[in-house]
């Protein structure tokens, strides 16, 4: 069964989910934990006003489902969403079912790593953390002194 995308009424993702469940549909709408400094963390939909529904051929009843405005349509009926898209979203969920906005780091602070290429190749390095989108900070022992160096994360492997 393929996935389809339904547009919900504003703030009605939960209401739509309850009613889809009641009708026996398989549905999915990813949520994440929204954190603001000085405010309580709130669970919010990752895609506001959208819910994914697995359907066979009967889709007309969705239009009358409480909380749903309409189904996204293509040239020949409802617009299909490939399974790998949903699977990729589900892979980023934690044990509580919440989507993780940032991928967990590959290494922990203080982990021993080695660079596979470049001037630091073969040296024992210590992971310090992310510095930008695709670069990380590592501690290198150069000339008897510990130096912080930035390197592309893709070049690192566990030592």
Short mmCIF file of C-alpha atoms in Angstrom, two decimals:
data_model
loop_
_atom_site.label_atom_id
_atom_site.label_comp_id
_atom_site.label_asym_id
_atom_site.label_seq_id
_atom_site.Cartn_x
_atom_site.Cartn_y
_atom_site.Cartn_z
CA UNK A 1 0.00 0.00 0.00
CA UNK A 2 1.41 3.40 -0.94
CA UNK A 3 1.49 6.50 1.25
CA UNK A 4 -0.55 9.59 0.40
CA UNK A 5 -0.40 13.11 1.82
CA UNK A 6 -3.47 14.70 3.38
CA UNK A 7 -3.72 18.35 4.33
CA UNK A 8 -5.30 18.93 7.73
CA UNK A 9 -7.09 21.92 9.12
CA UNK A 10 -4.74 24.23 11.07
CA UNK A 11 -3.72 22.56 14.33
CA UNK A 12 -5.91 19.49 13.68
CA UNK A 13 -3.23 16.86 13.00
CA UNK A 14 -4.09 15.04 16.24
CA UNK A 15 -7.84 15.19 15.59
CA UNK A 16 -7.30 13.86 12.06
CA UNK A 17 -5.09 11.05 13.42
CA UNK A 18 -7.75 9.96 15.94
CA UNK A 19 -10.44 9.91 13.27
CA UNK A 20 -8.24 8.07 10.75
CA UNK A 21 -7.50 5.49 13.44
CA UNK A 22 -11.22 5.13 14.14
CA UNK A 23 -11.82 4.44 10.43
CA UNK A 24 -9.07 1.81 10.33
CA UNK A 25 -6.54 3.74 8.25
CA UNK A 26 -2.79 3.50 8.80
CA UNK A 27 -1.52 7.03 9.35
CA UNK A 28 1.68 8.79 10.36
CA UNK A 29 2.62 12.32 11.29
CA UNK A 30 6.09 12.90 12.69
CA UNK A 31 6.52 15.12 15.73
CA UNK A 32 9.53 16.82 17.31
CA UNK A 33 10.33 18.54 20.59
CA UNK A 34 10.36 22.32 20.07
CA UNK A 35 12.62 24.03 22.61
CA UNK A 36 12.78 27.77 23.20
CA UNK A 37 15.10 29.39 25.71
CA UNK A 38 13.20 30.26 28.87
CA UNK A 39 10.07 28.37 27.82
CA UNK A 40 8.73 24.88 28.35
CA UNK A 41 9.51 22.39 25.54
CA UNK A 42 6.47 21.58 23.40
CA UNK A 43 5.80 18.64 21.06
CA UNK A 44 4.92 19.93 17.59
CA UNK A 45 4.27 18.35 14.20
CA UNK A 46 7.33 18.21 11.95
CA UNK A 47 5.15 19.13 8.95
CA UNK A 48 2.35 21.36 10.24
CA UNK A 49 -1.02 20.68 8.54
CA UNK A 50 0.18 17.44 6.87
CA UNK A 51 -0.48 13.82 7.74
CA UNK A 52 0.58 10.74 5.78
CA UNK A 53 -2.00 8.02 5.15
CA UNK A 54 -1.53 4.51 3.73
CA UNK A 55 -4.32 3.75 1.29
CA UNK A 56 -5.26 1.05 -1.16
CA UNK A 57 -7.85 2.39 -3.55
CA UNK A 58 -10.63 3.85 -1.40
CA UNK A 59 -9.59 7.42 -0.68
CA UNK A 60 -12.84 9.37 -1.08
CA UNK A 61 -13.81 8.79 2.58
CA UNK A 62 -10.73 10.77 3.65
CA UNK A 63 -12.29 13.97 2.38
CA UNK A 64 -15.08 13.62 4.96
CA UNK A 65 -12.77 12.75 7.84
CA UNK A 66 -12.91 15.24 10.69
CA UNK A 67 -9.68 17.28 10.81
CA UNK A 68 -8.75 16.71 7.16
CA UNK A 69 -9.19 19.47 4.58
CA UNK A 70 -8.23 17.56 1.44
CA UNK A 71 -5.88 15.03 -0.11
CA UNK A 72 -2.98 16.33 -2.22
CA UNK A 73 -3.81 15.42 -5.80
CA UNK A 74 -1.67 14.63 -8.83
CA UNK A 75 -2.62 14.26 -12.48
CA UNK A 76 -4.28 10.86 -12.03
CA UNK A 77 -5.65 10.97 -8.48
CA UNK A 78 -4.02 11.32 -5.08
CA UNK A 79 -0.32 12.14 -5.09
CA UNK A 80 1.83 9.14 -4.07
CA UNK A 81 4.68 9.41 -1.57
CA UNK A 82 7.43 6.76 -1.95
CA UNK A 83 7.96 4.43 1.05
CA UNK A 84 11.67 5.35 1.37
CA UNK A 85 10.69 8.94 2.21
CA UNK A 86 8.60 7.82 5.20
CA UNK A 87 11.25 5.26 6.21
CA UNK A 88 13.97 7.94 6.19
CA UNK A 89 11.87 10.15 8.48
CA UNK A 90 11.14 7.24 10.84
CA UNK A 91 14.86 6.38 11.08
CA UNK A 92 15.49 9.80 12.66
CA UNK A 93 13.00 9.16 15.51
CA UNK A 94 14.21 8.39 19.01
CA UNK A 95 12.78 5.84 21.46
CA UNK A 96 9.95 8.21 22.42
CA UNK A 97 8.82 8.52 18.79
CA UNK A 98 10.01 12.10 18.39
CA UNK A 99 11.94 13.18 15.30
CA UNK A 100 15.51 14.23 16.04
CA UNK A 101 16.23 17.46 14.20
CA UNK A 102 19.98 17.02 14.49
CA UNK A 103 21.62 13.74 13.69
CA UNK A 104 23.40 12.34 16.74
CA UNK A 105 27.17 12.87 16.61
CA UNK A 106 29.26 9.97 15.33
CA UNK A 107 31.74 10.35 18.17
CA UNK A 108 31.63 11.40 21.82
CA UNK A 109 33.80 14.17 23.21
CA UNK A 110 37.21 12.74 24.07
CA UNK A 111 36.88 9.74 21.71
CA UNK A 112 40.06 8.65 19.97
CA UNK A 113 39.83 9.14 16.19
CA UNK A 114 42.12 9.07 13.18
CA UNK A 115 41.97 11.01 9.93
CA UNK A 116 41.91 8.92 6.76
CA UNK A 117 43.45 11.62 4.52
CA UNK A 118 45.27 14.91 4.63
CA UNK A 119 48.09 16.25 6.78
CA UNK A 120 46.67 14.66 9.96
CA UNK A 121 46.36 11.17 8.44
CA UNK A 122 47.60 8.49 10.80
CA UNK A 123 47.91 10.77 13.86
CA UNK A 124 45.98 9.94 17.01
CA UNK A 125 43.36 12.65 17.49
CA UNK A 126 40.77 13.32 20.19
CA UNK A 127 37.25 14.36 19.17
CA UNK A 128 36.15 17.69 20.66
CA UNK A 129 32.80 18.32 18.94
CA UNK A 130 31.13 19.90 15.92
CA UNK A 131 32.29 23.32 14.77
CA UNK A 132 30.06 23.90 11.74
CA UNK A 133 27.79 22.00 9.36
CA UNK A 134 30.33 19.42 8.20
CA UNK A 135 33.47 20.21 10.18
CA UNK A 136 34.55 19.01 13.61
CA UNK A 137 37.15 20.07 16.17
CA UNK A 138 39.81 17.58 17.19
CA UNK A 139 42.76 17.81 19.54
CA UNK A 140 46.07 16.89 17.95
CA UNK A 141 49.40 16.42 19.70
CA UNK A 142 51.70 18.43 17.43
CA UNK A 143 55.31 19.14 18.41
CA UNK A 144 54.63 18.17 22.02
CA UNK A 145 51.71 20.57 22.33
CA UNK A 146 47.95 19.93 22.14
CA UNK A 147 46.33 21.98 19.39
CA UNK A 148 42.70 22.30 18.36
CA UNK A 149 42.27 21.66 14.65
CA UNK A 150 39.18 21.70 12.43
CA UNK A 151 38.70 18.86 9.96
CA UNK A 152 35.90 17.50 7.80
CA UNK A 153 33.88 14.92 9.71
CA UNK A 154 33.80 12.53 6.75
CA UNK A 155 37.59 12.10 7.06
CA UNK A 156 37.40 10.72 10.61
CA UNK A 157 37.19 7.11 11.75
CA UNK A 158 37.31 5.60 15.23
CA UNK A 159 40.86 4.77 16.33
#
